[in-house]
Amino acid sequence: MAPKNVEPAEISANPQDHEDEHVHAIYDQIAPHFSSTRYKPWPIIAQFLDSLPTGYIGLDSGTGNGKYLPLPSNRPSGSVWTIGLDRSRNLLNIARMAGGTTREVILGDVISKCWRAGAFDYAISIATIHHLASPDRRRTAVKRLLQSVSPYHGRVLVYVWAIEQDELSKRNVPDQRTSDEDSKAGRDVFVPWVLSTPNTKPKARKLAGAGSSPVTDQEVHSPPQVFNRYYHMFAKGELTELVHDAATDLGLYVGPSDGRQLSQTGVEIVQDGWERSNYYVELRCW
C-alpha cells in the first residue's frame, strides 16, 4: 500500500489548547489500541539503556505505555530504574505494569518543572517533543531534560519524527518548501489514527410458529473513528539546532569538555542521526 499524504495543521492561537485537543484528549481515547501497537524497543534506545551503569536512576519523559521502563532486559530487574512521566492517565495505567512489574509513573507535563535540578542520572524522551505545538515549547522540553539530569555525568537521548520517512512508512510528508530557509524548518501536520469499533456478533433467533427456521440478525458495522493527532515533523538538522538553543538558554557550552575551565559546565553531542523515520540525538553533560 502506497504511503498516504499527511494533512498540514494550522496551530491555534494558544499552543496548549491545540495540544489539549489534538494530542492529550486523543491519546486518552486511543490508549489501549495505541499501546497494542507499541511493544518493540528501537535498537539505539535499547543500546543506550543497556550502556548505563548499574544503580543509575532515570526519567522517561513522555513514557506512553512504558515500553522502555523495563529495560535493560539483559540485567537483573532494578539494576537501572526508570521513572515514567506522561500527560495521559490512561496510558500511565498501562505503563504502571510494564514488563509485569509495578513501575513508578507520574502524571505530568514534559515542559513543567516536576523535579529538582539534577535529580536523575539520565533521561530519555522518545516520540514526544514532536507533539509540542510551538518552537518555544519544544525548546523548553529539551531544557527540562537537561535540567533534570546531573550536570556532571547526566546523559540524555531524544527521538522525534522526521519529515524524511523511510520506505516502510505509512506516511508521506508533501514537500511544500519554497526556499533554502524553508528547508531548515519542520512541518506541522495532522496524522490520522484509525480506531476500529468491533462489529456486533450476529445472533441466531427463532421466528414465532412451529417449524420455523432460525434467521440471523444483520451484522452491524460501526464506522471507524479517525483521530487527527498533531505532529511537528522535524527537518534535517532541526533537532540538533533545538538542543543548541536549549543549552545556550541554560548557559551551557555545547561541545566536548576538552580544555574547558573547571568552573564551566556544558553538554556534548555524543551522536545524532536518522533511524527509521526519526531523528535522534544523544547528549552527555559535563
mmCIF file of C-alpha atoms in Angstrom:
data_model
loop_
_atom_site.group_PDB
_atom_site.id
_atom_site.type_symbol
_atom_site.label_atom_id
_atom_site.label_comp_id
_atom_site.label_asym_id
_atom_site.label_seq_id
_atom_site.Cartn_x
_atom_site.Cartn_y
_atom_site.Cartn_z
ATOM 1 C CA MET A 1 0.000 0.000 0.000
ATOM 2 C CA ALA A 2 1.374 3.398 -1.001
ATOM 3 C CA PRO A 3 2.072 5.896 1.802
ATOM 4 C CA LYS A 4 -0.688 8.428 2.408
ATOM 5 C CA ASN A 5 -0.032 12.153 2.472
ATOM 6 C CA VAL A 6 -0.433 13.778 5.871
ATOM 7 C CA GLU A 7 -2.511 16.939 6.129
ATOM 8 C CA PRO A 8 -0.988 20.311 7.076
ATOM 9 C CA ALA A 9 -2.009 21.587 10.502
ATOM 10 C CA GLU A 10 -2.859 25.144 11.464
ATOM 11 C CA ILE A 11 -1.834 25.923 15.040
ATOM 12 C CA SER A 12 -4.407 27.751 17.134
ATOM 13 C CA ALA A 13 -3.515 30.960 18.942
ATOM 14 C CA ASN A 14 -2.859 29.026 22.149
ATOM 15 C CA PRO A 15 -0.467 26.081 21.590
ATOM 16 C CA GLN A 16 -1.512 24.496 24.894
ATOM 17 C CA ASP A 17 -5.157 24.431 23.779
ATOM 18 C CA HIS A 18 -4.068 22.935 20.464
ATOM 19 C CA GLU A 19 -2.169 20.148 22.240
ATOM 20 C CA ASP A 20 -5.045 19.503 24.641
ATOM 21 C CA GLU A 21 -7.418 18.946 21.723
ATOM 22 C CA HIS A 22 -5.181 17.266 19.162
ATOM 23 C CA VAL A 23 -2.775 15.307 21.382
ATOM 24 C CA HIS A 24 -3.786 14.716 25.002
ATOM 25 C CA ALA A 25 -7.514 14.113 24.517
ATOM 26 C CA ILE A 26 -6.807 11.751 21.633
ATOM 27 C CA TYR A 27 -4.237 9.590 23.403
ATOM 28 C CA ASP A 28 -6.549 9.142 26.366
ATOM 29 C CA GLN A 29 -9.204 7.808 23.970
ATOM 30 C CA ILE A 30 -6.971 5.510 21.917
ATOM 31 C CA ALA A 31 -4.662 4.360 24.749
ATOM 32 C CA PRO A 32 -5.383 0.582 24.686
ATOM 33 C CA HIS A 33 -5.330 0.365 20.889
ATOM 34 C CA PHE A 34 -2.221 2.542 20.643
ATOM 35 C CA SER A 35 -0.425 0.522 23.312
ATOM 36 C CA SER A 36 -1.109 -2.739 21.465
ATOM 37 C CA THR A 37 0.960 -1.418 18.539
ATOM 38 C CA ARG A 38 3.883 -0.168 20.650
ATOM 39 C CA TYR A 39 5.801 -3.071 22.141
ATOM 40 C CA LYS A 40 9.164 -3.463 20.365
ATOM 41 C CA PRO A 41 12.065 -1.278 21.606
ATOM 42 C CA TRP A 42 14.039 0.596 18.961
ATOM 43 C CA PRO A 43 17.670 -0.632 18.761
ATOM 44 C CA ILE A 44 19.562 2.593 19.520
ATOM 45 C CA ILE A 45 17.348 3.305 22.536
ATOM 46 C CA ALA A 46 17.847 -0.225 23.859
ATOM 47 C CA GLN A 47 21.617 0.145 23.382
ATOM 48 C CA PHE A 48 21.600 3.472 25.220
ATOM 49 C CA LEU A 49 19.770 1.999 28.213
ATOM 50 C CA ASP A 50 21.994 -1.081 28.176
ATOM 51 C CA SER A 51 25.096 1.146 28.380
ATOM 52 C CA LEU A 52 24.034 2.773 31.663
ATOM 53 C CA PRO A 53 25.953 1.869 34.832
ATOM 54 C CA THR A 54 24.214 -0.262 37.430
ATOM 55 C CA GLY A 55 22.469 1.879 40.014
ATOM 56 C CA TYR A 56 21.512 4.710 37.671
ATOM 57 C CA ILE A 57 18.042 6.228 38.071
ATOM 58 C CA GLY A 58 16.442 7.980 35.125
ATOM 59 C CA LEU A 59 13.410 9.637 33.589
ATOM 60 C CA ASP A 60 11.316 8.626 30.593
ATOM 61 C CA SER A 61 9.685 11.942 29.701
ATOM 62 C CA GLY A 62 6.564 11.109 27.702
ATOM 63 C CA THR A 63 6.667 7.426 28.583
ATOM 64 C CA GLY A 64 3.400 6.460 26.854
ATOM 65 C CA ASN A 65 2.689 2.798 27.585
ATOM 66 C CA GLY A 66 6.036 2.443 29.359
ATOM 67 C CA LYS A 67 7.661 0.014 26.945
ATOM 68 C CA TYR A 68 11.137 1.323 27.845
ATOM 69 C CA LEU A 69 10.653 1.194 31.615
ATOM 70 C CA PRO A 70 11.696 -2.500 31.948
ATOM 71 C CA LEU A 71 14.949 -2.021 30.011
ATOM 72 C CA PRO A 72 17.748 -3.050 30.017
ATOM 73 C CA SER A 73 16.410 -6.583 29.710
ATOM 74 C CA ASN A 74 19.753 -8.402 29.914
ATOM 75 C CA ARG A 75 20.441 -7.434 33.539
ATOM 76 C CA PRO A 76 18.666 -8.128 36.828
ATOM 77 C CA SER A 77 15.450 -6.170 37.260
ATOM 78 C CA GLY A 78 16.046 -2.873 39.030
ATOM 79 C CA SER A 79 19.747 -2.606 38.205
ATOM 80 C CA VAL A 80 18.760 0.502 36.245
ATOM 81 C CA TRP A 81 15.489 2.148 37.272
ATOM 82 C CA THR A 82 13.450 4.438 35.018
ATOM 83 C CA ILE A 83 10.525 6.571 36.204
ATOM 84 C CA GLY A 84 7.843 7.364 33.629
ATOM 85 C CA LEU A 85 6.168 10.745 33.097
ATOM 86 C CA ASP A 86 3.160 11.323 30.842
ATOM 87 C CA ARG A 87 0.070 13.511 30.406
ATOM 88 C CA SER A 88 -2.208 10.583 29.521
ATOM 89 C CA ARG A 89 -3.723 8.967 32.587
ATOM 90 C CA ASN A 90 -4.947 6.016 30.523
ATOM 91 C CA LEU A 91 -1.501 5.321 29.066
ATOM 92 C CA LEU A 92 0.034 5.606 32.541
ATOM 93 C CA ASN A 93 -2.383 2.962 33.806
ATOM 94 C CA ILE A 94 -0.812 0.640 31.228
ATOM 95 C CA ALA A 95 2.754 1.816 31.900
ATOM 96 C CA ARG A 96 2.361 1.176 35.627
ATOM 97 C CA MET A 97 2.615 -2.572 34.984
ATOM 98 C CA ALA A 98 5.084 -2.522 32.084
ATOM 99 C CA GLY A 99 7.032 -5.760 31.931
ATOM 100 C CA GLY A 100 4.763 -7.374 34.516
ATOM 101 C CA THR A 101 6.284 -5.419 37.415
ATOM 102 C CA THR A 102 4.901 -2.404 39.239
ATOM 103 C CA ARG A 103 6.608 0.730 37.898
ATOM 104 C CA GLU A 104 6.885 4.281 39.154
ATOM 105 C CA VAL A 105 4.896 6.601 36.891
ATOM 106 C CA ILE A 106 3.915 10.244 37.307
ATOM 107 C CA LEU A 107 1.065 12.214 35.736
ATOM 108 C CA GLY A 108 2.638 15.425 34.493
ATOM 109 C CA ASP A 109 3.710 17.644 31.619
ATOM 110 C CA VAL A 110 7.081 17.403 29.879
ATOM 111 C CA ILE A 111 7.555 21.181 29.966
ATOM 112 C CA SER A 112 6.817 21.560 33.676
ATOM 113 C CA LYS A 113 9.468 21.600 36.392
ATOM 114 C CA CYS A 114 8.444 18.337 38.002
ATOM 115 C CA TRP A 115 11.836 17.539 39.530
ATOM 116 C CA ARG A 116 14.629 19.200 41.438
ATOM 117 C CA ALA A 117 17.604 20.056 39.228
ATOM 118 C CA GLY A 118 19.978 17.147 38.662
ATOM 119 C CA ALA A 119 17.645 14.560 40.206
ATOM 120 C CA PHE A 120 18.377 11.890 37.579
ATOM 121 C CA ASP A 121 21.403 10.211 36.070
ATOM 122 C CA TYR A 122 19.811 10.002 32.632
ATOM 123 C CA ALA A 123 16.674 10.963 30.732
ATOM 124 C CA ILE A 124 15.028 9.803 27.532
ATOM 125 C CA SER A 125 12.275 11.441 25.517
ATOM 126 C CA ILE A 126 11.027 9.195 22.749
ATOM 127 C CA ALA A 127 8.454 10.375 20.193
ATOM 128 C CA THR A 128 7.125 13.101 22.486
ATOM 129 C CA ILE A 129 8.622 16.520 21.745
ATOM 130 C CA HIS A 130 7.185 16.432 18.224
ATOM 131 C CA HIS A 131 3.712 16.743 19.811
ATOM 132 C CA LEU A 132 4.503 20.214 21.211
ATOM 133 C CA ALA A 133 2.923 22.937 19.113
ATOM 134 C CA SER A 134 5.450 25.781 19.188
ATOM 135 C CA PRO A 135 9.236 26.214 18.920
ATOM 136 C CA ASP A 136 9.344 27.736 22.412
ATOM 137 C CA ARG A 137 7.570 24.755 23.952
ATOM 138 C CA ARG A 138 9.819 22.278 22.148
ATOM 139 C CA ARG A 139 12.906 24.173 23.327
ATOM 140 C CA THR A 140 11.547 24.254 26.885
ATOM 141 C CA ALA A 141 11.042 20.472 26.814
ATOM 142 C CA VAL A 142 14.720 19.968 25.929
ATOM 143 C CA LYS A 143 15.731 22.403 28.677
ATOM 144 C CA ARG A 144 13.711 20.398 31.212
ATOM 145 C CA LEU A 145 15.547 17.229 30.157
ATOM 146 C CA LEU A 146 18.935 18.895 30.582
ATOM 147 C CA GLN A 147 17.892 20.365 33.925
ATOM 148 C CA SER A 148 16.604 17.033 35.207
ATOM 149 C CA VAL A 149 19.929 15.182 34.900
ATOM 150 C CA SER A 150 23.216 15.530 36.753
ATOM 151 C CA PRO A 151 25.297 18.412 35.354
ATOM 152 C CA TYR A 152 28.421 16.275 35.848
ATOM 153 C CA HIS A 153 27.539 12.933 34.271
ATOM 154 C CA GLY A 154 23.929 13.184 33.072
ATOM 155 C CA ARG A 155 23.007 11.522 29.797
ATOM 156 C CA VAL A 156 20.055 12.319 27.540
ATOM 157 C CA LEU A 157 18.527 10.674 24.464
ATOM 158 C CA VAL A 158 15.808 12.337 22.355
ATOM 159 C CA TYR A 159 13.839 10.945 19.399
ATOM 160 C CA VAL A 160 11.437 12.894 17.164
ATOM 161 C CA TRP A 161 9.589 12.088 13.964
ATOM 162 C CA ALA A 162 11.312 13.190 10.744
ATOM 163 C CA ILE A 163 9.982 14.681 7.535
ATOM 164 C CA GLU A 164 12.152 12.129 5.754
ATOM 165 C CA GLN A 165 10.173 8.891 6.052
ATOM 166 C CA ASP A 166 11.630 5.510 5.107
ATOM 167 C CA GLU A 167 10.259 3.010 2.614
ATOM 168 C CA LEU A 168 8.287 1.146 5.297
ATOM 169 C CA SER A 169 6.414 4.227 6.491
ATOM 170 C CA LYS A 170 2.664 4.544 6.014
ATOM 171 C CA ARG A 171 3.023 8.332 5.836
ATOM 172 C CA ASN A 172 4.305 10.769 3.267
ATOM 173 C CA VAL A 173 5.021 14.422 4.000
ATOM 174 C CA PRO A 174 4.457 16.523 0.858
ATOM 175 C CA ASP A 175 7.390 18.801 0.054
ATOM 176 C CA GLN A 176 5.994 22.333 0.237
ATOM 177 C CA ARG A 177 9.317 24.097 0.714
ATOM 178 C CA THR A 178 9.836 27.271 -1.279
ATOM 179 C CA SER A 179 13.314 28.409 -0.200
ATOM 180 C CA ASP A 180 16.550 27.320 1.454
ATOM 181 C CA GLU A 181 15.238 28.796 4.695
ATOM 182 C CA ASP A 182 12.128 26.621 4.479
ATOM 183 C CA SER A 183 14.310 23.535 4.051
ATOM 184 C CA LYS A 184 15.572 24.004 7.616
ATOM 185 C CA ALA A 185 12.076 24.112 9.118
ATOM 186 C CA GLY A 186 9.859 21.205 10.061
ATOM 187 C CA ARG A 187 6.223 20.692 9.116
ATOM 188 C CA ASP A 188 3.141 20.965 11.319
ATOM 189 C CA VAL A 189 0.801 18.162 10.290
ATOM 190 C CA PHE A 190 -2.143 16.037 11.335
ATOM 191 C CA VAL A 191 -1.551 12.286 11.285
ATOM 192 C CA PRO A 192 -4.699 10.152 11.465
ATOM 193 C CA TRP A 193 -5.180 7.288 13.891
ATOM 194 C CA VAL A 194 -7.965 4.954 12.806
ATOM 195 C CA LEU A 195 -9.749 3.271 15.693
ATOM 196 C CA SER A 196 -11.969 0.435 14.533
ATOM 197 C CA THR A 197 -15.029 -0.410 16.595
ATOM 198 C CA PRO A 198 -15.683 -4.156 16.989
ATOM 199 C CA ASN A 199 -18.662 -5.363 14.996
ATOM 200 C CA THR A 200 -21.707 -6.755 16.741
ATOM 201 C CA LYS A 201 -21.613 -10.539 16.647
ATOM 202 C CA PRO A 202 -24.584 -11.909 14.700
ATOM 203 C CA LYS A 203 -27.085 -13.922 16.728
ATOM 204 C CA ALA A 204 -29.471 -16.642 15.573
ATOM 205 C CA ARG A 205 -33.089 -16.265 16.687
ATOM 206 C CA LYS A 206 -36.269 -18.260 16.189
ATOM 207 C CA LEU A 207 -39.288 -16.939 14.370
ATOM 208 C CA ALA A 208 -42.658 -17.491 16.023
ATOM 209 C CA GLY A 209 -44.540 -20.570 14.912
ATOM 210 C CA ALA A 210 -43.899 -24.258 14.682
ATOM 211 C CA GLY A 211 -41.352 -25.455 12.207
ATOM 212 C CA SER A 212 -39.937 -22.012 11.595
ATOM 213 C CA SER A 213 -36.281 -21.733 10.636
ATOM 214 C CA PRO A 214 -33.764 -19.665 12.562
ATOM 215 C CA VAL A 215 -32.745 -16.397 10.980
ATOM 216 C CA THR A 216 -29.682 -14.332 11.671
ATOM 217 C CA ASP A 217 -29.703 -10.727 12.760
ATOM 218 C CA GLN A 218 -27.918 -8.489 10.306
ATOM 219 C CA GLU A 219 -24.353 -7.770 11.364
ATOM 220 C CA VAL A 220 -23.873 -4.187 12.480
ATOM 221 C CA HIS A 221 -20.860 -2.386 11.046
ATOM 222 C CA SER A 222 -19.771 0.645 13.037
ATOM 223 C CA PRO A 223 -17.707 3.118 11.024
ATOM 224 C CA PRO A 224 -14.154 3.505 12.344
ATOM 225 C CA GLN A 225 -13.279 6.619 14.301
ATOM 226 C CA VAL A 226 -10.485 8.752 12.892
ATOM 227 C CA PHE A 227 -8.448 10.895 15.281
ATOM 228 C CA ASN A 228 -6.132 13.512 13.790
ATOM 229 C CA ARG A 229 -3.070 13.741 16.011
ATOM 230 C CA TYR A 230 -0.851 16.818 15.824
ATOM 231 C CA TYR A 231 2.845 16.388 14.985
ATOM 232 C CA HIS A 232 5.697 18.736 14.255
ATOM 233 C CA MET A 233 7.759 16.645 11.844
ATOM 234 C CA PHE A 234 11.395 17.677 12.103
ATOM 235 C CA ALA A 235 13.647 18.711 9.230
ATOM 236 C CA LYS A 236 17.271 17.608 8.952
ATOM 237 C CA GLY A 237 19.404 19.472 11.494
ATOM 238 C CA GLU A 238 16.426 20.955 13.327
ATOM 239 C CA LEU A 239 16.709 18.718 16.403
ATOM 240 C CA THR A 240 20.418 19.448 16.821
ATOM 241 C CA GLU A 241 19.727 23.174 16.494
ATOM 242 C CA LEU A 242 16.983 22.845 19.099
ATOM 243 C CA VAL A 243 19.483 21.274 21.513
ATOM 244 C CA HIS A 244 21.965 24.100 20.880
ATOM 245 C CA ASP A 245 19.306 26.725 21.592
ATOM 246 C CA ALA A 246 18.098 24.991 24.763
ATOM 247 C CA ALA A 247 21.623 24.534 26.108
ATOM 248 C CA THR A 248 22.521 28.144 25.329
ATOM 249 C CA ASP A 249 19.431 29.341 27.201
ATOM 250 C CA LEU A 250 20.736 27.445 30.235
ATOM 251 C CA GLY A 251 24.216 28.933 29.921
ATOM 252 C CA LEU A 252 25.782 25.631 28.868
ATOM 253 C CA TYR A 253 28.666 25.290 26.455
ATOM 254 C CA VAL A 254 27.856 22.898 23.598
ATOM 255 C CA GLY A 255 30.789 20.692 22.691
ATOM 256 C CA PRO A 256 33.463 18.461 24.261
ATOM 257 C CA SER A 257 34.881 19.431 27.639
ATOM 258 C CA ASP A 258 38.493 19.346 26.382
ATOM 259 C CA GLY A 259 40.454 22.308 27.682
ATOM 260 C CA ARG A 260 37.486 23.998 29.310
ATOM 261 C CA GLN A 261 37.689 25.714 32.667
ATOM 262 C CA LEU A 262 36.757 23.570 35.648
ATOM 263 C CA SER A 263 34.077 26.079 36.614
ATOM 264 C CA GLN A 264 32.333 25.788 33.243
ATOM 265 C CA THR A 265 29.546 23.316 32.553
ATOM 266 C CA GLY A 266 28.425 22.054 29.211
ATOM 267 C CA VAL A 267 26.828 19.357 27.131
ATOM 268 C CA GLU A 268 28.391 17.258 24.399
ATOM 269 C CA ILE A 269 26.521 15.794 21.448
ATOM 270 C CA VAL A 270 27.689 12.177 21.564
ATOM 271 C CA GLN A 271 25.838 11.170 18.420
ATOM 272 C CA ASP A 272 22.965 12.299 16.255
ATOM 273 C CA GLY A 273 21.356 10.822 13.199
ATOM 274 C CA TRP A 274 18.308 9.373 11.488
ATOM 275 C CA GLU A 275 16.783 5.961 12.157
ATOM 276 C CA ARG A 276 13.560 4.523 10.761
ATOM 277 C CA SER A 277 11.820 7.833 10.011
ATOM 278 C CA ASN A 278 13.083 9.505 13.204
ATOM 279 C CA TYR A 279 15.864 11.920 14.107
ATOM 280 C CA TYR A 280 17.715 11.321 17.351
ATOM 281 C CA VAL A 281 20.399 12.986 19.440
ATOM 282 C CA GLU A 282 22.371 11.638 22.401
ATOM 283 C CA LEU A 283 23.850 14.095 24.900
ATOM 284 C CA ARG A 284 26.317 13.884 27.764
ATOM 285 C CA CYS A 285 26.616 16.597 30.405
ATOM 286 C CA TRP A 286 29.946 17.630 31.887
#
